[in-house]
């Protein structure tokens, strides 16, 4: 059976209906576009707003409801645009304001809404406010968190807080004061008790709402307010604590008043504009506070993303998430991948197994009550790219501990004499001062030769990051990085450790790479976890059931044929992709627990040393490789020439063009799932208001390793076991991530698969 889709026709009608209801966000499917890596219109190797606009028809055909754009504002690009120097202007790297306006208009014509990022916790060090603060302008430092240091001479940081990127969260300036930066030193934290900060962001939000955007994804929505007195935490490796226990710099009660004010602002505009919190909280109940009726509309549910491939864990996360948000009358959100975490094909084991699980997990996600977020390229089944050459990487934490000083920004001259701008003192206490030209500690011979190390982990171990990154000046940040080679240039770290580790995780050296390394010992337990080499393109499992099943009209479709009837249309091995990161070692180890905008477990790289293990691993670039559109070789239609991160040569078969019309492909599976999600009345949003049973969802008894639940007229089965499972058929199959055998009375569920049923 096949699942040819007609989602384009359904998308327009659906968008019109939800516009009228005003509750479009309650069950919306929102597609994240990482602007740098979506489509390049001008041939500089970097994606831009015109490129995004040119590819909007793909999103309309896919069947999503809205597009979320990562930051495109003026920025030195020290952290991929999450260091904003001008919140009201488009960086020339991505276009101009006219391009933004035209993109919003074009999206609306296709029935797509547009959500943009806002970054309120911190600015860029190049923001005029911070430049004025460094220059000693009276009152300028009050907008940020400057403090005197501890010790007799003030040479120690004001407290023991650590940067999410590793190292102290404080940098000292020449006059002896320190400023707080929970992320990179180029991202100084704002002081939200200052009235000018509040007024400025009200103005920023209005600027983009007036341009026509439909809402905001609020970066680090849990971080703007810090505990009174900035108290010590008393322990290290603080990045591993985020989302697991209270911290004085995150999830303080004071943030909710900010979000209430923003909700009032959003409600003052027509068209149901929304706010989405990127918030980490210690519990589902704390996270639900962000989506109370007078606060934001949605909050990202990272517990689902972090959940291992285990039916018990999945059911617990689903139940607790639904219970918490339903209690405050809000929808739950579901997400599997984003621009800061290892792509879920790879997290689920990589290769054919990882792809099968990723397809099944996507169908599970899209069948749950609430709203779902898709990350660009997941509809193509893209794996993580683990073998990027070091010279092409741009994640600021990749060169953690190598920053000597922040360049003192020039300040526009003001009338009359003024104080000279003080410089930044370097290094921070206890840090080495390697020359800027020194090789990265993660650099490896570009031939890929040498032993392939095996990284270990322990429960709750966070892949590390040390002190801040190398400074990136504006001219350097705007020059596209051209890959020198597409060969894997770094060690392919090996998976290990704990109950989530997959089979085959022992050392597997690349050909000619030298002897296998010795097993890790306990002191090395700070490194990221990795599995065996990623293939990423195993058989594209068949989705069940023809077009008649989509609308429910006509006779029941023929059951899917035996698995051997569906020959794979993808190569079994993605040569050259290197080892892919493995989910293991506790719920926070997978993504490198921390704020989604600034965090995420990356791919590849050598094991990290203990001093670097307090923050993230600095390898987020692997999930940001530009996606393939068409063609037999890079850049696969991404742009006229090249791409800022090199694309694997094996991605030709994963492009949009290659998968379109192929009933075995992941792209057509996503298109069919989104079409059915709209056509079947039992799917979509839960009813508003408290309810112990959102939208009639009910778990049914099922064999070990299988989840089975129903919603009105609909059932979903998920088989997490590595072998087929037989059970009574819960209805008529309408879509499956792998071929299903059924005689109408019983069904044989394939391993690592999800099936949707109508009854």
XYZ file of C-alpha atoms in Angstrom:
759
model
C 0.000 0.000 0.000
C 1.102 3.538 -0.639
C 0.426 6.898 0.894
C 0.374 9.402 -1.961
C -0.605 12.718 -0.449
C -2.828 15.640 -1.373
C -1.789 17.763 1.582
C -1.537 21.006 -0.398
C -5.258 21.175 -0.895
C -5.959 20.371 2.711
C -3.445 22.911 4.028
C -5.238 25.927 2.651
C -8.657 24.898 3.913
C -7.267 24.039 7.312
C -5.470 27.344 7.671
C -8.638 29.262 6.830
C -10.630 27.310 9.411
C -8.135 27.867 12.173
C -7.807 31.546 11.339
C -11.510 31.906 11.952
C -11.367 30.005 15.239
C -8.424 31.969 16.616
C -6.998 28.855 18.251
C -4.717 27.822 15.406
C -1.816 27.333 17.800
C -3.503 24.672 19.924
C -2.785 21.878 17.438
C -0.465 23.593 14.953
C 2.443 21.819 13.310
C 5.267 24.364 13.269
C 8.349 23.932 11.100
C 11.654 25.326 12.336
C 13.847 26.952 9.696
C 17.491 27.437 10.617
C 17.934 30.336 8.222
C 21.664 29.829 7.584
C 21.052 26.279 6.392
C 17.731 26.323 4.554
C 18.302 27.947 1.162
C 20.916 30.345 -0.251
C 19.695 32.847 -2.845
C 22.838 34.902 -3.468
C 25.607 32.314 -3.754
C 27.612 33.183 -0.649
C 27.117 29.694 0.776
C 24.875 30.924 3.598
C 21.086 30.666 3.689
C 19.072 33.872 3.668
C 15.534 35.226 3.794
C 15.058 35.255 0.027
C 16.125 31.639 -0.016
C 13.543 30.802 2.635
C 10.848 32.588 0.653
C 11.719 30.617 -2.482
C 11.215 27.318 -0.627
C 7.955 28.138 1.140
C 5.954 26.008 -1.346
C 7.761 22.951 0.031
C 6.406 23.746 3.491
C 2.902 24.332 2.169
C 2.996 20.995 0.365
C 4.403 19.283 3.452
C 1.302 20.462 5.276
C 2.633 22.491 8.187
C 0.760 25.433 9.681
C 3.551 27.834 10.549
C 7.255 28.451 10.097
C 9.591 29.494 12.910
C 12.661 31.441 11.762
C 15.870 31.438 13.801
C 17.490 34.879 14.360
C 18.292 36.920 11.263
C 18.986 40.200 13.063
C 22.185 42.244 12.905
C 24.752 40.207 14.807
C 28.486 39.475 14.933
C 27.394 35.810 14.744
C 29.365 34.771 17.816
C 26.581 32.293 18.575
C 24.728 31.802 15.323
C 22.774 35.036 15.632
C 21.694 34.534 19.250
C 23.976 37.476 20.036
C 21.905 40.384 18.736
C 23.398 43.821 18.088
C 20.259 45.382 16.555
C 16.849 43.835 17.179
C 15.077 45.912 14.523
C 17.312 45.284 11.523
C 18.131 42.309 9.296
C 21.783 41.371 9.106
C 23.109 41.904 5.552
C 24.184 38.258 5.688
C 20.481 37.350 5.433
C 19.036 40.249 3.450
C 17.203 43.360 4.576
C 13.891 44.463 6.068
C 12.225 44.390 2.673
C 13.137 40.711 2.379
C 11.621 40.021 5.808
C 8.435 41.843 4.866
C 8.146 39.974 1.559
C 8.745 36.624 3.262
C 5.944 37.244 5.768
C 3.558 38.285 2.999
C 4.451 35.280 0.827
C 3.969 32.902 3.743
C 0.556 34.331 4.535
C -0.496 33.926 0.902
C 0.297 30.210 1.225
C -1.673 29.884 4.462
C 1.489 29.730 6.595
C 2.059 31.780 9.723
C 5.450 33.166 10.690
C 7.070 33.022 14.123
C 10.390 34.753 14.754
C 12.933 34.432 17.521
C 13.362 37.093 20.177
C 16.449 36.971 22.414
C 15.701 38.883 25.635
C 18.082 37.334 28.182
C 21.211 38.873 26.673
C 22.462 41.088 23.867
C 25.588 41.005 21.778
C 28.688 42.669 23.174
C 28.423 44.823 20.028
C 25.004 46.158 21.039
C 25.111 49.946 21.526
C 24.064 49.543 25.152
C 26.995 47.292 26.003
C 29.444 49.407 24.042
C 28.293 52.357 26.106
C 28.690 50.295 29.283
C 32.297 49.484 28.418
C 32.943 53.113 27.521
C 31.863 54.200 30.990
C 28.748 56.103 29.937
C 26.874 57.078 33.124
C 24.105 54.621 33.952
C 24.852 52.337 30.997
C 26.049 49.444 33.129
C 22.790 49.401 35.057
C 21.107 47.762 32.068
C 23.401 44.740 32.530
C 24.579 42.736 35.513
C 27.909 44.306 36.434
C 29.273 43.529 39.904
C 32.437 43.990 41.926
C 34.519 40.857 42.349
C 35.254 38.949 45.529
C 38.529 38.812 47.394
C 40.656 41.589 48.790
C 41.416 42.989 45.349
C 38.157 41.924 43.652
C 40.030 39.496 41.421
C 37.597 36.617 41.964
C 34.226 36.342 40.173
C 31.230 37.658 42.125
C 29.830 34.138 42.581
C 30.388 30.554 41.464
C 27.995 30.550 38.504
C 29.197 28.763 35.393
C 28.554 29.586 31.767
C 26.386 27.128 29.879
C 29.270 26.998 27.426
C 31.676 26.111 30.246
C 33.952 28.102 32.532
C 32.942 31.032 34.746
C 29.807 32.988 33.874
C 31.697 36.223 34.562
C 34.235 38.279 32.618
C 36.240 41.106 34.177
C 36.712 44.504 32.566
C 39.721 46.766 32.937
C 38.396 48.848 35.815
C 37.941 45.697 37.881
C 34.194 45.084 37.576
C 32.766 41.836 36.253
C 29.742 41.296 34.011
C 27.491 38.235 33.908
C 27.110 36.117 30.770
C 25.284 32.832 31.239
C 26.358 31.908 27.724
C 29.354 33.185 25.741
C 31.297 36.256 26.946
C 30.045 37.948 23.772
C 26.493 37.629 25.193
C 26.198 39.829 28.303
C 23.054 39.257 30.370
C 20.561 42.082 30.702
C 19.176 43.278 34.030
C 15.414 42.955 33.704
C 14.791 45.023 36.818
C 15.815 48.087 34.806
C 12.792 49.891 33.286
C 14.659 50.724 30.077
C 15.103 47.008 29.368
C 11.387 46.357 29.741
C 10.457 49.314 27.552
C 12.990 48.389 24.872
C 11.669 44.871 24.394
C 8.064 46.037 24.347
C 9.127 48.260 21.468
C 10.987 45.423 19.723
C 7.969 43.124 19.904
C 5.689 45.827 18.523
C 8.098 46.496 15.672
C 7.861 42.915 14.385
C 4.158 42.542 15.135
C 3.531 45.669 13.080
C 5.491 44.063 10.244
C 3.017 41.164 10.389
C 4.673 38.284 12.213
C 2.333 35.892 14.002
C 4.329 35.376 17.165
C 7.628 34.894 18.907
C 9.705 32.007 20.071
C 11.237 33.421 23.251
C 14.841 32.347 23.677
C 15.818 31.439 27.262
C 12.359 32.473 28.451
C 13.242 31.117 31.895
C 16.413 33.182 32.312
C 15.684 36.898 32.433
C 15.303 37.097 36.226
C 18.014 36.027 38.669
C 17.637 35.278 42.370
C 18.121 38.229 44.717
C 21.717 38.583 45.797
C 22.993 36.248 43.045
C 23.734 33.453 45.555
C 26.347 30.755 45.048
C 25.222 27.325 43.882
C 27.950 25.451 45.724
C 28.699 22.828 43.104
C 30.098 22.535 39.623
C 28.919 21.038 36.338
C 25.924 23.354 36.604
C 24.850 22.868 32.992
C 23.900 19.299 33.877
C 21.489 20.588 36.534
C 19.381 22.668 34.158
C 15.893 21.278 33.916
C 16.483 18.868 36.786
C 16.659 21.038 39.929
C 16.187 24.683 40.967
C 18.969 27.101 40.029
C 19.294 30.769 41.052
C 19.764 31.973 37.471
C 16.916 30.066 35.786
C 13.158 29.585 36.285
C 12.773 32.300 38.901
C 9.196 33.303 39.681
C 9.832 36.844 38.498
C 9.936 35.813 34.840
C 6.205 35.214 34.869
C 5.339 38.875 35.279
C 7.379 39.600 32.144
C 5.455 36.964 30.215
C 2.117 38.248 31.514
C 2.980 41.705 30.206
C 3.942 40.239 26.846
C 0.701 38.263 26.685
C -1.237 41.495 27.152
C 0.798 43.043 24.353
C 0.197 40.075 22.032
C -3.526 40.079 22.777
C -3.725 43.738 21.775
C -3.062 42.710 18.163
C -5.564 41.071 15.844
C -5.067 37.589 14.469
C -4.179 35.519 17.532
C -0.444 36.309 17.809
C 1.378 33.877 20.091
C 4.336 33.556 22.414
C 6.283 30.285 22.700
C 8.563 29.781 25.694
C 11.891 28.059 25.267
C 12.013 27.261 28.940
C 13.700 24.629 31.061
C 12.077 23.856 34.384
C 12.701 21.161 37.009
C 9.271 19.581 36.544
C 6.315 19.455 34.198
C 4.330 21.402 36.782
C 6.875 24.245 36.811
C 6.915 24.300 33.008
C 3.116 24.539 32.940
C 3.321 27.855 34.798
C 4.603 29.461 31.606
C 1.377 28.610 29.757
C -1.238 29.658 32.276
C -4.185 31.466 30.657
C -2.665 34.914 31.199
C 0.874 33.991 30.145
C 2.334 32.445 27.003
C 0.524 30.181 24.577
C 3.049 27.339 24.362
C 6.237 26.068 25.991
C 8.643 23.577 24.479
C 8.392 20.124 26.006
C 12.007 18.961 26.041
C 11.216 15.937 28.183
C 9.738 14.252 25.130
C 12.847 15.048 23.066
C 15.086 13.652 25.803
C 13.052 10.492 26.278
C 14.901 7.246 25.455
C 13.524 4.598 23.105
C 11.629 2.906 25.904
C 7.845 2.497 26.027
C 7.593 2.935 29.773
C 9.583 6.161 29.737
C 7.601 7.446 26.775
C 4.267 6.765 28.409
C 5.385 8.469 31.619
C 6.531 11.582 29.783
C 3.339 11.725 27.716
C 1.073 11.312 30.748
C 2.908 13.821 32.923
C 3.164 16.375 30.125
C -0.528 16.177 29.268
C -1.564 16.271 32.902
C 0.482 19.381 33.692
C -0.571 21.489 30.712
C -4.184 20.342 30.668
C -4.498 21.429 34.292
C -3.917 25.041 33.193
C -5.982 24.786 30.003
C -3.017 24.806 27.620
C -1.939 22.414 24.868
C 1.184 20.319 25.190
C 3.959 20.670 22.628
C 6.044 17.837 21.217
C 9.432 18.017 19.539
C 12.100 15.490 18.516
C 14.899 17.610 17.031
C 16.061 21.211 16.727
C 19.125 23.268 15.873
C 20.846 22.514 19.185
C 20.535 18.755 19.569
C 21.680 15.642 17.748
C 19.175 14.718 15.052
C 16.879 11.996 16.308
C 17.733 9.543 13.516
C 21.169 9.421 15.106
C 20.032 9.621 18.718
C 17.926 6.533 18.148
C 20.947 4.514 17.047
C 21.710 5.640 13.514
C 21.582 3.614 10.326
C 18.521 1.622 9.343
C 17.522 1.117 12.983
C 17.813 4.812 13.822
C 15.811 5.783 10.764
C 13.076 3.244 11.508
C 12.778 4.503 15.072
C 12.824 8.135 13.959
C 9.975 7.540 11.517
C 7.980 5.737 14.202
C 8.662 8.436 16.797
C 7.502 11.126 14.362
C 4.212 9.327 13.827
C 3.791 8.919 17.585
C 4.450 12.629 18.099
C 1.983 13.685 15.415
C -0.756 11.508 16.913
C -0.584 13.064 20.389
C -2.898 15.860 21.583
C -1.407 19.318 21.161
C 1.076 21.047 18.891
C 4.149 19.553 17.199
C 7.422 21.139 16.083
C 9.438 19.799 13.163
C 13.069 20.686 12.532
C 14.143 21.270 8.957
C 15.408 18.106 7.324
C 13.774 15.666 9.698
C 11.100 15.102 7.063
C 13.954 13.833 4.885
C 15.290 11.450 7.526
C 18.597 13.301 7.739
C 21.179 11.915 10.176
C 23.641 13.969 12.191
C 26.844 14.895 10.346
C 29.643 13.900 12.692
C 32.766 14.323 10.594
C 32.776 18.042 9.873
C 36.281 19.459 9.455
C 37.316 21.567 12.449
C 37.976 24.631 10.308
C 34.332 24.733 9.205
C 32.769 24.543 12.665
C 31.193 27.682 14.102
C 29.651 26.554 17.383
C 31.218 28.967 19.904
C 31.798 26.234 22.466
C 33.927 24.263 19.999
C 36.912 26.444 20.896
C 35.973 26.880 24.525
C 38.840 27.917 26.765
C 40.723 29.579 23.899
C 39.357 33.082 24.218
C 42.026 35.550 25.258
C 39.966 38.706 25.450
C 36.877 40.377 24.102
C 37.863 43.089 21.647
C 36.962 46.481 23.040
C 34.243 47.818 20.751
C 34.652 51.285 19.397
C 32.023 53.692 20.696
C 30.563 56.361 18.482
C 32.022 59.672 19.637
C 29.722 61.784 21.724
C 29.859 65.574 22.023
C 32.426 66.701 24.520
C 35.103 64.693 26.300
C 34.321 61.332 27.782
C 36.100 58.482 29.535
C 38.168 56.086 27.486
C 36.690 52.652 26.880
C 38.290 50.150 29.243
C 39.474 46.867 27.802
C 38.655 43.341 28.897
C 41.178 41.670 31.150
C 42.357 38.225 30.139
C 42.616 35.498 31.083
C 39.908 34.674 33.598
C 41.287 33.257 36.853
C 42.974 29.922 36.392
C 42.692 29.889 32.618
C 45.524 29.189 30.198
C 46.390 31.801 27.616
C 47.180 29.935 24.403
C 47.951 32.088 21.376
C 44.994 32.661 19.109
C 46.767 30.836 16.333
C 47.271 27.713 18.386
C 45.527 24.629 17.069
C 42.197 23.711 18.598
C 42.397 21.006 21.241
C 39.847 19.163 19.134
C 41.774 19.370 15.885
C 42.848 16.125 14.283
C 44.830 15.255 11.161
C 42.620 15.998 8.178
C 43.233 12.555 6.777
C 41.197 11.138 9.621
C 44.108 8.902 10.611
C 44.784 7.914 14.163
C 42.907 5.968 16.758
C 39.202 6.424 17.087
C 38.601 7.191 20.767
C 35.728 5.807 22.750
C 33.911 8.304 24.902
C 32.312 7.195 28.147
C 29.569 8.577 30.278
C 27.859 8.149 33.591
C 24.304 9.040 34.619
C 23.655 12.796 34.317
C 27.102 13.425 32.852
C 27.140 16.496 30.675
C 29.305 16.642 27.623
C 31.679 19.369 28.488
C 32.576 22.823 27.520
C 35.206 24.949 29.072
C 35.657 28.697 29.105
C 34.338 30.891 26.354
C 35.010 30.792 22.628
C 37.417 32.660 20.439
C 36.299 36.200 19.668
C 34.568 36.614 16.356
C 34.708 40.059 14.865
C 31.943 41.273 12.596
C 33.942 41.130 9.357
C 35.035 37.574 10.101
C 31.562 36.498 11.100
C 30.067 37.595 7.800
C 32.527 35.786 5.570
C 31.238 32.358 4.565
C 33.389 29.495 5.661
C 34.348 27.331 2.735
C 35.003 23.698 3.478
C 38.459 22.525 2.493
C 37.626 18.883 2.370
C 34.573 16.676 2.742
C 36.542 13.853 4.216
C 35.988 13.194 7.898
C 38.672 15.018 9.765
C 38.021 14.372 13.388
C 38.063 11.290 15.527
C 34.851 9.347 15.379
C 33.954 9.030 19.031
C 32.406 5.754 20.080
C 29.164 5.085 21.884
C 29.055 3.538 25.282
C 27.620 3.356 28.693
C 24.391 2.682 30.413
C 21.105 1.028 29.605
C 20.385 3.179 26.563
C 23.545 2.215 24.695
C 22.913 0.359 21.472
C 24.489 -2.823 20.342
C 27.707 -2.600 18.438
C 29.123 0.255 20.390
C 32.630 -1.012 20.735
C 35.519 0.784 19.085
C 35.299 0.673 15.320
C 38.286 2.308 13.721
C 38.048 3.861 10.294
C 40.032 2.026 7.610
C 43.670 2.778 8.122
C 42.946 4.613 11.312
C 45.255 2.639 13.522
C 44.589 0.333 16.435
C 41.399 0.450 18.447
C 41.693 2.468 21.654
C 41.556 1.121 25.145
C 38.210 1.231 26.965
C 37.534 4.411 28.880
C 38.145 4.649 32.575
C 36.072 6.505 35.110
C 38.016 9.802 35.000
C 37.222 10.063 31.310
C 33.518 9.916 31.935
C 32.897 13.484 30.841
C 32.808 12.881 27.111
C 29.824 12.751 24.812
C 28.313 9.378 24.047
C 28.554 7.944 20.565
C 27.337 4.778 18.828
C 28.748 2.803 15.957
C 29.124 4.449 12.568
C 25.983 6.151 11.333
C 24.454 4.927 8.156
C 21.406 7.115 8.198
C 19.880 5.805 5.015
C 18.762 2.266 5.536
C 15.608 0.939 3.924
C 12.889 3.510 3.655
C 10.049 1.599 5.273
C 6.725 1.552 3.499
C 3.852 3.563 4.891
C 0.552 1.782 4.701
C -2.573 2.386 2.904
C -3.773 4.308 -0.075
C -5.470 7.631 -0.646
C -8.916 6.192 0.043
C -7.907 5.619 3.626
C -7.049 9.257 4.130
C -10.586 10.513 3.866
C -12.219 7.364 5.103
C -14.162 6.995 1.854
C -14.402 3.828 -0.169
C -13.594 0.270 0.777
C -10.860 -0.647 3.181
C -7.477 -0.776 1.486
C -5.569 -3.951 0.841
C -3.238 -4.929 3.649
C 0.418 -4.162 3.161
C 2.412 -6.881 1.554
C 5.309 -8.733 3.078
C 8.357 -6.697 3.938
C 10.418 -8.168 1.133
C 8.023 -6.595 -1.349
C 9.315 -3.192 -0.378
C 12.879 -3.095 -1.548
C 14.903 -0.314 0.020
C 15.433 2.711 -2.156
C 18.365 4.096 -0.161
C 21.933 2.849 0.243
C 22.495 0.790 3.332
C 25.538 2.750 4.397
C 26.202 6.462 4.447
C 29.924 6.217 3.916
C 31.904 9.041 5.331
C 29.359 10.255 7.813
C 31.369 9.060 10.764
C 30.148 7.924 14.108
C 26.939 9.382 15.362
C 26.080 10.400 18.916
C 24.179 7.910 21.016
C 21.433 8.642 23.484
C 22.510 7.317 26.862
C 23.299 7.989 30.455
C 20.244 9.672 31.860
C 17.672 12.080 30.476
C 19.970 15.065 30.253
C 22.899 13.395 28.545
C 21.304 13.228 25.123
C 20.985 16.924 24.411
C 23.536 18.326 26.764
C 20.896 19.587 29.141
C 20.416 23.267 28.999
C 18.566 25.992 27.208
C 17.577 24.889 23.806
C 18.667 28.049 22.123
C 22.165 27.734 23.454
C 22.557 24.060 24.172
C 22.617 20.640 22.680
C 24.705 17.532 22.386
C 26.674 17.686 19.191
C 28.274 15.007 17.107
C 31.750 13.664 16.690
C 34.880 15.080 18.239
C 37.381 13.709 20.670
C 36.696 12.975 24.339
C 36.648 16.083 26.445
C 38.980 16.751 29.310
C 37.627 17.272 32.794
C 38.083 21.084 32.884
C 36.021 21.333 29.711
C 33.264 19.055 30.946
C 31.202 21.635 32.820
C 29.323 22.995 29.814
C 28.195 21.771 26.423
C 30.293 19.798 23.973
C 30.528 22.528 21.351
C 29.587 20.350 18.402
C 26.136 21.598 17.464
C 27.137 22.226 13.854
C 26.381 18.610 12.917
C 22.621 19.213 13.023
C 22.943 22.518 11.152
C 24.382 21.235 7.881
C 22.356 22.730 4.986
C 19.581 20.458 3.790
C 19.551 18.844 0.321
C 16.934 19.945 -2.209
C 17.925 18.290 -5.504
C 20.841 17.058 -7.558
C 23.497 14.375 -7.472
C 26.210 16.252 -5.588
C 26.650 19.076 -3.067
C 25.280 21.654 -2.593
C 22.138 19.758 -3.711
C 20.255 22.872 -4.735
C 20.939 24.681 -1.458
C 22.404 27.552 -3.463
C 24.396 28.408 -6.569
C 27.737 27.312 -5.088
C 28.949 25.596 -1.931
C 27.575 25.723 1.590
C 28.929 27.117 4.839
C 29.058 23.604 6.292
C 29.959 20.729 3.933
C 27.167 18.332 3.016
C 27.844 14.578 2.883
C 28.187 13.069 -0.595
C 25.638 10.415 0.398
C 22.785 12.897 0.726
C 21.808 12.853 -2.952
C 19.297 10.091 -2.262
C 17.837 12.014 0.685
C 17.008 15.238 -1.184
C 13.499 16.610 -1.519
C 13.529 15.866 -5.247
C 14.761 12.294 -4.784
C 12.108 11.477 -2.178
C 9.130 13.222 -3.740
C 6.724 10.646 -5.161
C 8.591 7.698 -3.649
C 6.062 5.848 -1.441
C 8.916 4.367 0.590
C 10.439 7.734 1.469
C 10.428 9.542 4.773
C 9.257 12.734 3.060
C 6.115 11.086 1.718
C 5.493 9.504 5.111
C 5.533 12.965 6.735
C 3.280 14.400 4.037
C 0.764 11.601 4.512
C 0.876 11.863 8.313
C 0.233 15.609 8.241
C -2.617 15.131 5.784
C -4.232 12.489 7.973
C -3.701 14.605 11.083
C -5.925 17.220 9.518
C -8.471 14.864 7.974
C -9.151 12.666 10.997
C -11.322 14.370 13.631
C -9.770 12.372 16.482
C -6.383 14.027 16.012
C -5.238 17.553 16.767
C -5.773 19.703 19.818
C -7.231 18.727 23.193
C -10.227 20.563 24.443
C -9.424 23.657 26.479
C -9.850 23.538 30.230
C -8.883 21.052 32.930
C -9.506 17.423 32.089
C -7.876 14.196 33.250
C -8.381 12.679 29.791
C -7.368 15.170 27.043
C -9.494 14.768 23.931
C -10.512 11.242 24.904
C -6.999 9.768 24.824
C -6.970 6.362 26.516
C -4.234 3.773 26.968
C -5.185 0.159 26.231
C -3.483 -3.038 27.404
C -0.685 -4.108 25.080
C 2.221 -6.581 24.948
C 5.558 -5.715 26.486
C 7.409 -3.179 24.391
C 4.239 -1.919 22.705
C 2.232 1.256 23.329
C -1.421 1.324 22.300
C -3.758 4.260 22.822
C -6.967 5.492 21.294
C -8.524 8.837 20.550
C -11.990 9.330 19.016
C -12.151 7.117 15.925
C -8.386 6.592 15.992
C -5.805 4.225 17.462
C -2.020 4.313 17.518
C 0.350 1.391 18.062
C 4.087 1.772 18.678
C 6.302 -1.310 18.696
C 9.653 -0.477 20.298
C 10.918 -4.055 20.228
C 13.570 -5.272 17.758
C 11.284 -8.066 16.565
C 7.704 -8.233 15.236
C 4.802 -8.410 17.678
C 1.354 -9.898 17.029
C -1.838 -8.556 18.611
C -5.524 -8.087 17.740
C -5.962 -5.417 15.067
C -7.357 -2.280 16.759
C -9.041 -1.134 13.545
C -8.271 -0.532 9.887
C -4.665 0.533 9.194
C -4.412 3.936 7.542
C -0.695 4.700 7.824
C 2.381 2.876 9.049
C 6.071 3.692 9.250
C 6.897 0.154 8.073
C 4.964 -2.575 6.207
C 2.216 -4.072 8.356
C 0.741 -7.535 7.838
C -2.876 -7.913 8.878
C -5.818 -10.106 8.012
C -8.281 -7.671 9.556
C -8.466 -9.595 12.832
C -4.833 -9.746 13.939
C -1.822 -7.675 13.022
C 1.891 -8.363 12.925
C 3.589 -5.111 13.903
C 7.083 -4.687 12.430
C 9.967 -3.926 14.799
C 10.591 -0.260 15.641
C 7.410 0.893 13.945
C 4.296 2.975 14.469
C 0.900 2.390 12.853
C -2.226 4.540 12.774
C -5.667 2.905 12.733
C -9.181 4.115 12.018
C -12.299 2.565 13.505
